[in-house]
PDB file of C-alpha atoms in Angstrom:
ATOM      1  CA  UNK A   1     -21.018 -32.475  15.736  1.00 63.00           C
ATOM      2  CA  UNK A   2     -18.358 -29.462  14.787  1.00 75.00           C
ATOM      3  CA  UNK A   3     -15.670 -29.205  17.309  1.00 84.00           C
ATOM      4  CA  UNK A   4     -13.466 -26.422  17.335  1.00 87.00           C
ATOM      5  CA  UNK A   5     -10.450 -25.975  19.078  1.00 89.00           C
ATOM      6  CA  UNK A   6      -9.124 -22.453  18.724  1.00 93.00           C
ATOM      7  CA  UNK A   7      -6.499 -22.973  21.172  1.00 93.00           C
ATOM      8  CA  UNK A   8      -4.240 -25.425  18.662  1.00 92.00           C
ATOM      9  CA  UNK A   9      -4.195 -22.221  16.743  1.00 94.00           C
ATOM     10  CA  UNK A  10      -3.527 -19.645  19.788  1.00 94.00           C
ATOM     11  CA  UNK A  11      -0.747 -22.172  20.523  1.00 95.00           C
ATOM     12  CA  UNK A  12       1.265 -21.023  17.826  1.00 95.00           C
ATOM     13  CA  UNK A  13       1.028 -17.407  18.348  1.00 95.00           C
ATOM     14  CA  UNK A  14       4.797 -16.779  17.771  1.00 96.00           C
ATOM     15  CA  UNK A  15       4.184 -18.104  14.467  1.00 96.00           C
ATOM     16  CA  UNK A  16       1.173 -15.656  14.373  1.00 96.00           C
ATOM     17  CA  UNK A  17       3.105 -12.879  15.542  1.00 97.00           C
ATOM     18  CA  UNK A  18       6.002 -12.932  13.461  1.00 97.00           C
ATOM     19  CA  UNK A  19       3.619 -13.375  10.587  1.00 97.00           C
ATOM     20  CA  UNK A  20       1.866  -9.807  11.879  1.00 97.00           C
ATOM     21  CA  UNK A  21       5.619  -8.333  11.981  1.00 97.00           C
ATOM     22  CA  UNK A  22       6.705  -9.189   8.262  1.00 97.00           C
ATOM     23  CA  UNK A  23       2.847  -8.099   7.530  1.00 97.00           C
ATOM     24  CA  UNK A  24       3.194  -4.717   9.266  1.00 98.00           C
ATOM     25  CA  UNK A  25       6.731  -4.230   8.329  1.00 97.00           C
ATOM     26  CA  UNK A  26       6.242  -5.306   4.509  1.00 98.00           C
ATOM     27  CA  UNK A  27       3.510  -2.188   4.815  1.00 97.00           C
ATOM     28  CA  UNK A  28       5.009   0.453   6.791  1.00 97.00           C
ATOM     29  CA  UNK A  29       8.057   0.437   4.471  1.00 98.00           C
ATOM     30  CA  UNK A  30       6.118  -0.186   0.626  1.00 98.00           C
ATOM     31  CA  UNK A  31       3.820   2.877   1.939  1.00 97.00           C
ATOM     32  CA  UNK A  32       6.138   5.656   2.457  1.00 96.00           C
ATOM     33  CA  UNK A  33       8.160   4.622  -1.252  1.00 98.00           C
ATOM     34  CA  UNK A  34       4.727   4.151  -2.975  1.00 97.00           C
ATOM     35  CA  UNK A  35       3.669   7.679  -1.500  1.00 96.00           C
ATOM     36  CA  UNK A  36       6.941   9.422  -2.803  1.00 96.00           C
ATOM     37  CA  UNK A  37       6.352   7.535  -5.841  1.00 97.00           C
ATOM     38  CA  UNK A  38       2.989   8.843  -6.094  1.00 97.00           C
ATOM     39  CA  UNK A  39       3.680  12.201  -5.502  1.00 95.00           C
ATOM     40  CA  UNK A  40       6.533  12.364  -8.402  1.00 96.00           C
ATOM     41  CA  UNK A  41       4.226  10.562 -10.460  1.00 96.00           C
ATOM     42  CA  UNK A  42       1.035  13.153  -9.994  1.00 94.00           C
ATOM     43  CA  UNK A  43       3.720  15.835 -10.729  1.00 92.00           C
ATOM     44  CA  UNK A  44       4.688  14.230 -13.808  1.00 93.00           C
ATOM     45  CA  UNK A  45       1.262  13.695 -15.087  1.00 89.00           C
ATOM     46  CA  UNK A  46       0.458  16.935 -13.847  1.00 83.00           C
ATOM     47  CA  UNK A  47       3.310  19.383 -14.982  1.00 82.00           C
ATOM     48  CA  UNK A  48       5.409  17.162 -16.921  1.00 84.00           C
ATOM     49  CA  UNK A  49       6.537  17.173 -20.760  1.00 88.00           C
ATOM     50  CA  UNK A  50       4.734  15.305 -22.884  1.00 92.00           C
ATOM     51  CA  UNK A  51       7.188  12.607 -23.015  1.00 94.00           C
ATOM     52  CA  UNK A  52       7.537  12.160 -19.577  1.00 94.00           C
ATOM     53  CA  UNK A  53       3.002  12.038 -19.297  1.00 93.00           C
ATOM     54  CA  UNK A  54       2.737   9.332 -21.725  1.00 95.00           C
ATOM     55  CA  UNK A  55       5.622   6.968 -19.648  1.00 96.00           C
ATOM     56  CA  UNK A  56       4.065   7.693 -16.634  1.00 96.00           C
ATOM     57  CA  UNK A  57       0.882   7.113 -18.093  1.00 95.00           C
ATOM     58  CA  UNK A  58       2.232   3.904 -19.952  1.00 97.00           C
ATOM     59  CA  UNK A  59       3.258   2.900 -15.719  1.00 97.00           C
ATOM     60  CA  UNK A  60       0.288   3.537 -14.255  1.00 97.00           C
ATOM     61  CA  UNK A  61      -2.247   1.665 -16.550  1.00 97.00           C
ATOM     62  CA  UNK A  62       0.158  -1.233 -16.593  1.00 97.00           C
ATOM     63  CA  UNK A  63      -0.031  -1.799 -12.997  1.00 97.00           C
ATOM     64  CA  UNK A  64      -3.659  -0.762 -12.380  1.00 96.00           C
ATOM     65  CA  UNK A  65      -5.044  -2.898 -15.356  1.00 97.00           C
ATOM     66  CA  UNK A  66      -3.195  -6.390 -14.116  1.00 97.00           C
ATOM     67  CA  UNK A  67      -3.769  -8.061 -10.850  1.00 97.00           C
ATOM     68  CA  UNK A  68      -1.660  -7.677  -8.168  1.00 97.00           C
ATOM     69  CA  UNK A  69      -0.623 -11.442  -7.870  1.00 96.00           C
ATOM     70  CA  UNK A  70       0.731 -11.620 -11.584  1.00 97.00           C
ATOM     71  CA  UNK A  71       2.683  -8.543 -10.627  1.00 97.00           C
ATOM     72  CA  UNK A  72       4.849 -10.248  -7.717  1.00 97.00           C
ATOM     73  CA  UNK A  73       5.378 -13.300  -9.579  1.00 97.00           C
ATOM     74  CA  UNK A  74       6.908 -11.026 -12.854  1.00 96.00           C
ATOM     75  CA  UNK A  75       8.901  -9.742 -10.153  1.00 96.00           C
ATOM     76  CA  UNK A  76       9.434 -12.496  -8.172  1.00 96.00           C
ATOM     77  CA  UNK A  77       9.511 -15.324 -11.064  1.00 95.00           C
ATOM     78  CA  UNK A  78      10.276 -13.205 -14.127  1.00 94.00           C
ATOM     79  CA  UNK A  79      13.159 -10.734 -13.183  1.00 93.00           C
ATOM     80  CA  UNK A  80      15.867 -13.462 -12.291  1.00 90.00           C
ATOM     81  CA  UNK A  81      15.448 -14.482 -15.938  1.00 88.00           C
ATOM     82  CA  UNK A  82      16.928 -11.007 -16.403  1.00 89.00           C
ATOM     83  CA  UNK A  83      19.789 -12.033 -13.778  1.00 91.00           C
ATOM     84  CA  UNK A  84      17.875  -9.684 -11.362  1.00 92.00           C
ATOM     85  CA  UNK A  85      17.423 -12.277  -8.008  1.00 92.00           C
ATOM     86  CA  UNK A  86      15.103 -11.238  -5.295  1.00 95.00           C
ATOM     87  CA  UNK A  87      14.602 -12.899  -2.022  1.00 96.00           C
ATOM     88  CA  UNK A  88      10.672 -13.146  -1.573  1.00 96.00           C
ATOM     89  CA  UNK A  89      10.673 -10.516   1.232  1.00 96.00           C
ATOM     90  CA  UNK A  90      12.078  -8.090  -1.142  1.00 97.00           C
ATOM     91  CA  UNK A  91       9.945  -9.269  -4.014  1.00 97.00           C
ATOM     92  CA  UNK A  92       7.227  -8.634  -1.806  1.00 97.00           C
ATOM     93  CA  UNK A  93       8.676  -5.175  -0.776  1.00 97.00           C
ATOM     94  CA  UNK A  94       9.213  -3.760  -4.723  1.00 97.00           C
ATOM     95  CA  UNK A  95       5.283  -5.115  -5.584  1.00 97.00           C
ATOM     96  CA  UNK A  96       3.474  -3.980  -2.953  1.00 98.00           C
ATOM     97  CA  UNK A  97       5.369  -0.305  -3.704  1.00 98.00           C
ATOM     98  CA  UNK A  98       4.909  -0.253  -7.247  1.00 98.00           C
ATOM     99  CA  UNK A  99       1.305  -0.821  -7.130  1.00 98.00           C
ATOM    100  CA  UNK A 100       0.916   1.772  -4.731  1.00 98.00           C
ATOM    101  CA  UNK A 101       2.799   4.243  -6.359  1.00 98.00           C
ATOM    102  CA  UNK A 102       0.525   3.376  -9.658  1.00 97.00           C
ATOM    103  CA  UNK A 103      -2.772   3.813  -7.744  1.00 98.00           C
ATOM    104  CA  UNK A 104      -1.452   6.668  -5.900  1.00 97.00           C
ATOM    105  CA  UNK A 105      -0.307   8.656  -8.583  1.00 97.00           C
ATOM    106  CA  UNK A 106      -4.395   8.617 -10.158  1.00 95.00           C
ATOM    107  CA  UNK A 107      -5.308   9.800  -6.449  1.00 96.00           C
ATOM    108  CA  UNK A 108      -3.090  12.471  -6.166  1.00 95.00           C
ATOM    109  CA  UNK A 109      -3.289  13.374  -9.841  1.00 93.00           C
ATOM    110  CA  UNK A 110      -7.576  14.250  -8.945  1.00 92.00           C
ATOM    111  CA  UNK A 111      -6.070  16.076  -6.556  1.00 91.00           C
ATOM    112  CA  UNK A 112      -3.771  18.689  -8.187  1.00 90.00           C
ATOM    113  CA  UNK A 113      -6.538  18.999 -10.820  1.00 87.00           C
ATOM    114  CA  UNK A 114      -8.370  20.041  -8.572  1.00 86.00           C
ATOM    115  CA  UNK A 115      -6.995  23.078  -7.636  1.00 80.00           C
ATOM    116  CA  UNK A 116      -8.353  26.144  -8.519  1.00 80.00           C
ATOM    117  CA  UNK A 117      -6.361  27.903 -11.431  1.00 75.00           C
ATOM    118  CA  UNK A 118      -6.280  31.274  -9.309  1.00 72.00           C
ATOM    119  CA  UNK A 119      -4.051  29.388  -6.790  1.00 71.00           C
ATOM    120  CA  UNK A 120      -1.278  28.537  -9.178  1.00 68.00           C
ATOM    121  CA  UNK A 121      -1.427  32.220 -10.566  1.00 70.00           C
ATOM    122  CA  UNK A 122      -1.280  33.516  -6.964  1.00 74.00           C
ATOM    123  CA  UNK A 123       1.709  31.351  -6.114  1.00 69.00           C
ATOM    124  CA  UNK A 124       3.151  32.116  -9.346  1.00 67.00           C
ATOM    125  CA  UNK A 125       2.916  35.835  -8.949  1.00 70.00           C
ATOM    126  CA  UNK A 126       5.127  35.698  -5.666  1.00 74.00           C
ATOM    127  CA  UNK A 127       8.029  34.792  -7.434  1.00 66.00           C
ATOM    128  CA  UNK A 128       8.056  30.763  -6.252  1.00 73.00           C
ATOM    129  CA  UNK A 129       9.447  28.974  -8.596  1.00 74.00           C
ATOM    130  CA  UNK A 130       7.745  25.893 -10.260  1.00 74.00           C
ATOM    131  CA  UNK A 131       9.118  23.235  -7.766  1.00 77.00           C
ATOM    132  CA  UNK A 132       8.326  25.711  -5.003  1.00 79.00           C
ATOM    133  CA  UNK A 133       4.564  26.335  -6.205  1.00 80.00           C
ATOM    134  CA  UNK A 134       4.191  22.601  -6.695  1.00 83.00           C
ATOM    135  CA  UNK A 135       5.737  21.638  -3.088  1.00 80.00           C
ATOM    136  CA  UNK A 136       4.588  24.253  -0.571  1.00 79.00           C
ATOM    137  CA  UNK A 137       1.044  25.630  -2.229  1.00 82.00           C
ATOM    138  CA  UNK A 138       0.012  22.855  -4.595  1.00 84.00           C
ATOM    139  CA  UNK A 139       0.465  19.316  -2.893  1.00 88.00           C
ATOM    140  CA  UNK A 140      -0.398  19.873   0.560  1.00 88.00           C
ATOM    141  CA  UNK A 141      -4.255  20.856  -0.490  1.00 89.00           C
ATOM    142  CA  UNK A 142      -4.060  18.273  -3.318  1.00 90.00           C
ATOM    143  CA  UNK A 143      -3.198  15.125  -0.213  1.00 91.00           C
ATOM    144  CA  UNK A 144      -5.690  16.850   2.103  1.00 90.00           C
ATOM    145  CA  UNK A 145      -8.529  16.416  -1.231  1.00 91.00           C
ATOM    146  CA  UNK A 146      -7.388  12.898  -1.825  1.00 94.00           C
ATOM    147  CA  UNK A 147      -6.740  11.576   2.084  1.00 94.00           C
ATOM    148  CA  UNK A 148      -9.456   9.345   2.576  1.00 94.00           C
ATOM    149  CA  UNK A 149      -8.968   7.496  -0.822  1.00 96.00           C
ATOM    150  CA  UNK A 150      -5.409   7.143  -0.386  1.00 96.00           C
ATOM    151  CA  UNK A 151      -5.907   5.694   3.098  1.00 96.00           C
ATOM    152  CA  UNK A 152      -8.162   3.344   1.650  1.00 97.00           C
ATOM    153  CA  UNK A 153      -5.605   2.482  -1.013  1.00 97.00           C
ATOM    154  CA  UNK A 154      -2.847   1.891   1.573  1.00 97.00           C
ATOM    155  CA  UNK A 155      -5.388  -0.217   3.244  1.00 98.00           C
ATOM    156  CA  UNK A 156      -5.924  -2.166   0.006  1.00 97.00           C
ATOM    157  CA  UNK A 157      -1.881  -2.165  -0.324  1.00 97.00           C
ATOM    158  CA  UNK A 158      -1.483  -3.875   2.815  1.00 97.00           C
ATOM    159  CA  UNK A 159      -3.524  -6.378   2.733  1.00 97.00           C
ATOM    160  CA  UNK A 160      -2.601  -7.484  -0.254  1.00 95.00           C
ATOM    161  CA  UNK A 161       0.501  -8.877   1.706  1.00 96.00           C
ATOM    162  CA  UNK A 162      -1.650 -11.903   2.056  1.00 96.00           C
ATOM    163  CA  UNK A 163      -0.991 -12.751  -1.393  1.00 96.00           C
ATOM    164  CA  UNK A 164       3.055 -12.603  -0.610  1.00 97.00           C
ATOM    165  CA  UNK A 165       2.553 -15.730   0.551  1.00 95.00           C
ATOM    166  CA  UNK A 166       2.084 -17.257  -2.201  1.00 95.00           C
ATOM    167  CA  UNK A 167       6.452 -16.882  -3.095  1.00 96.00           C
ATOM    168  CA  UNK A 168       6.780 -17.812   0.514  1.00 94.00           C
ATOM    169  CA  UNK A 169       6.833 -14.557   2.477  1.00 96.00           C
ATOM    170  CA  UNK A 170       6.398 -15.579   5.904  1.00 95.00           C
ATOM    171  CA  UNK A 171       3.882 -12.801   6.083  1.00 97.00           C
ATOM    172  CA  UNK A 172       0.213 -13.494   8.240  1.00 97.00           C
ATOM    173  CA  UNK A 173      -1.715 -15.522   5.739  1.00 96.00           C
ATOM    174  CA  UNK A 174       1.691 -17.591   5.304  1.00 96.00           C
ATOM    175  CA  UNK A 175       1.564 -18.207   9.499  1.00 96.00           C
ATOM    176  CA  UNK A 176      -1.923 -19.444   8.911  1.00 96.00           C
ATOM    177  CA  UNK A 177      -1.658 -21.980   6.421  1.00 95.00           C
ATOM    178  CA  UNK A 178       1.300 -23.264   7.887  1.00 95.00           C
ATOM    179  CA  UNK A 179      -0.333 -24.111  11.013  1.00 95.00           C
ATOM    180  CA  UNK A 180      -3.316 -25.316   9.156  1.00 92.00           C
ATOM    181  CA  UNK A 181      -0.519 -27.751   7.614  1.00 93.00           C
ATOM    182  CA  UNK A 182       0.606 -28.759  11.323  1.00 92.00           C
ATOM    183  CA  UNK A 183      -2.801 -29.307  13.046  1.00 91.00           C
ATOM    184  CA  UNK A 184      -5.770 -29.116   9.914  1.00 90.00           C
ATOM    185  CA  UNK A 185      -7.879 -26.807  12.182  1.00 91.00           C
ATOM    186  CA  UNK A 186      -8.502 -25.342   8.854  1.00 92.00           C
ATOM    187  CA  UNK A 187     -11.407 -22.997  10.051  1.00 94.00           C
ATOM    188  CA  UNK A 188     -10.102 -21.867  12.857  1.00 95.00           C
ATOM    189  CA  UNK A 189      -6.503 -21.110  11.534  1.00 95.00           C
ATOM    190  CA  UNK A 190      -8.333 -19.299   8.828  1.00 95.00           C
ATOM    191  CA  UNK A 191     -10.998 -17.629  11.333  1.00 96.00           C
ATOM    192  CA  UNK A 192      -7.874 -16.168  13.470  1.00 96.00           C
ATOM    193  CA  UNK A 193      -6.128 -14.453  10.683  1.00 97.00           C
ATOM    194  CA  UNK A 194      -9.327 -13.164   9.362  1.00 97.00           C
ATOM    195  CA  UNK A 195      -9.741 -11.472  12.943  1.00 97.00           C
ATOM    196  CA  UNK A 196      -6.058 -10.163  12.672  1.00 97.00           C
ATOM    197  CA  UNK A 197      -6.590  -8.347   9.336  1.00 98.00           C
ATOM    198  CA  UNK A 198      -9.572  -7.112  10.302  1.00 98.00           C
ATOM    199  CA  UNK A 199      -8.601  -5.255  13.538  1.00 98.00           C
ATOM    200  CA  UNK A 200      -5.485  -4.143  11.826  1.00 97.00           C
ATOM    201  CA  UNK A 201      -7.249  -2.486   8.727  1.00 97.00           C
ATOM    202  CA  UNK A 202      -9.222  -0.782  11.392  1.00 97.00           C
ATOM    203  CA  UNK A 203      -6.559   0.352  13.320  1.00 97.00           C
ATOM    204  CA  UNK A 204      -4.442   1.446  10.320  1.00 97.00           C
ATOM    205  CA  UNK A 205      -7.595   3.482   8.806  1.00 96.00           C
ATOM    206  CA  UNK A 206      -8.020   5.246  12.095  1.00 95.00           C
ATOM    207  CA  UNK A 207      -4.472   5.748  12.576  1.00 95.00           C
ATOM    208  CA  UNK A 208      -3.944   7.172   9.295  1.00 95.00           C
ATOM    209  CA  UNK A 209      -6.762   9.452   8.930  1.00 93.00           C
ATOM    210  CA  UNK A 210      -5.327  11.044  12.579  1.00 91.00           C
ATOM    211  CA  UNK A 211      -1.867  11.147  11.104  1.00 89.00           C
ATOM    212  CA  UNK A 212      -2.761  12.252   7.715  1.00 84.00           C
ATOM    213  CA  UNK A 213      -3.322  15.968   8.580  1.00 79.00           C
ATOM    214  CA  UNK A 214      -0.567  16.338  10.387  1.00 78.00           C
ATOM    215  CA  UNK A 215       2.202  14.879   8.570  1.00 74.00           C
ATOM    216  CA  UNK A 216       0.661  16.109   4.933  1.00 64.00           C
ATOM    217  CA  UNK A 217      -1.774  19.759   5.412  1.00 65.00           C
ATOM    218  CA  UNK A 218      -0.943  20.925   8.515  1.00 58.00           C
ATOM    219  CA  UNK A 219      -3.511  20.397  10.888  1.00 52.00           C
ATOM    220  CA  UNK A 220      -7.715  19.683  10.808  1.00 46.00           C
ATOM    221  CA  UNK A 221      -9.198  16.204   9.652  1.00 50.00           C
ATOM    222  CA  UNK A 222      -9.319  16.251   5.875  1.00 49.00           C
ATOM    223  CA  UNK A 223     -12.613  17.023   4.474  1.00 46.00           C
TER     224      UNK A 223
END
């Protein structure tokens, strides 16, 4: 007979919970850089000189064609033997945002292609200048196209924070092996994080796709 005892697990929930704040923190910071870093990437690709297309280009299929894991540890691992020293939070922090930023930048990049060519000529032909057309007529429609992908991709982004753990971020999946390590209620240490990320993927989808149109296109769910 299986026994389980969820409640040596629920014991530790300030262990859980601070795991949930690094996780949720690590996220709601790498989001908004890897969204800016998106958007000047898209541009780049988009508008760009040819020069500046290929080194994008060169960025993005670096970080999209290597997994995720070998990209903390270069940053984690690799860059103090360039005398750059991270602590793992930060590590953690400059991964997570560079892969979004890669991915992101492909998103957005569909997006601004697809734009009809009539709308850059009418934008053009009241006098806006190229930042201006690319800003206030271009990019809103281009994020309200994309929306649902990128929310999936910040979903993707965030929990990949379970990985983090792996340089010792104390992030959730770090909370639940080390209380595994305390008590070996593997399955049920396991089971309870598995629950967390699950209701907080679902609550970050929903919330995003609410806050999307109003922080990005200006009202109405995007289609």
């Amino acid at each position: 007979m299986i026994e389980f005892d969820f409640g040596a697990v629920l014991a530790e929930w300030p262990l859980l919970l601070r795991g949930l704040a690094w996780t949720v923190g690590l996220t709601v910071i790498a989001v908004p850089l890897g969204l800016l870093i998106a958007t000047l990437g898209a541009w780049a690709r988009a508008c760009g000189s040819t020069a500046l297309r290929r080194g994008v280009g060169v960025y993005v299929e670096l970080l999209r064609n290597t997994p995720f894991i070998v990209q903390l540890f270069f940053v984690f691992f690799g860059l103090p033997a360039l005398g750059v020293k991270l602590s793992p939070e930060a590590a953690s922090l400059i991964a997570m945002t560079l892969n979004l930023g890669a991915y992101g930048t492909e998103i957005l990049r569909a997006g601004i292609q697809a734009a009809p060519k009539g709308q850059w000529e009418a934008a053009q032909s009241l006098a806006l200048g190229p930042t201006q057309v690319f800003t206030r007529v271009i990019l809103p429609p281009a994020f309200k196209r994309v929306w649902p992908a990128m929310t999936s991709q910040i979903v993707i982004v965030m929990l990949g924070t379970a990985v983090c753990g792996q340089i010792s971020t104390e992030e959730l999946s770090y909370a639940a092996n080390l209380i595994h390590s305390r008590n070996f209620r593997a399955f049920e240490a396991t089971f309870v994080a598995l629950a967390i990320y699950l209701a907080l993927s679902l609550v970050t989808r929903r919330f995003l796709l609410w806050a999307g149109p109003k922080w990005f296109f200006g009202g109405g769910r995007p289609s």
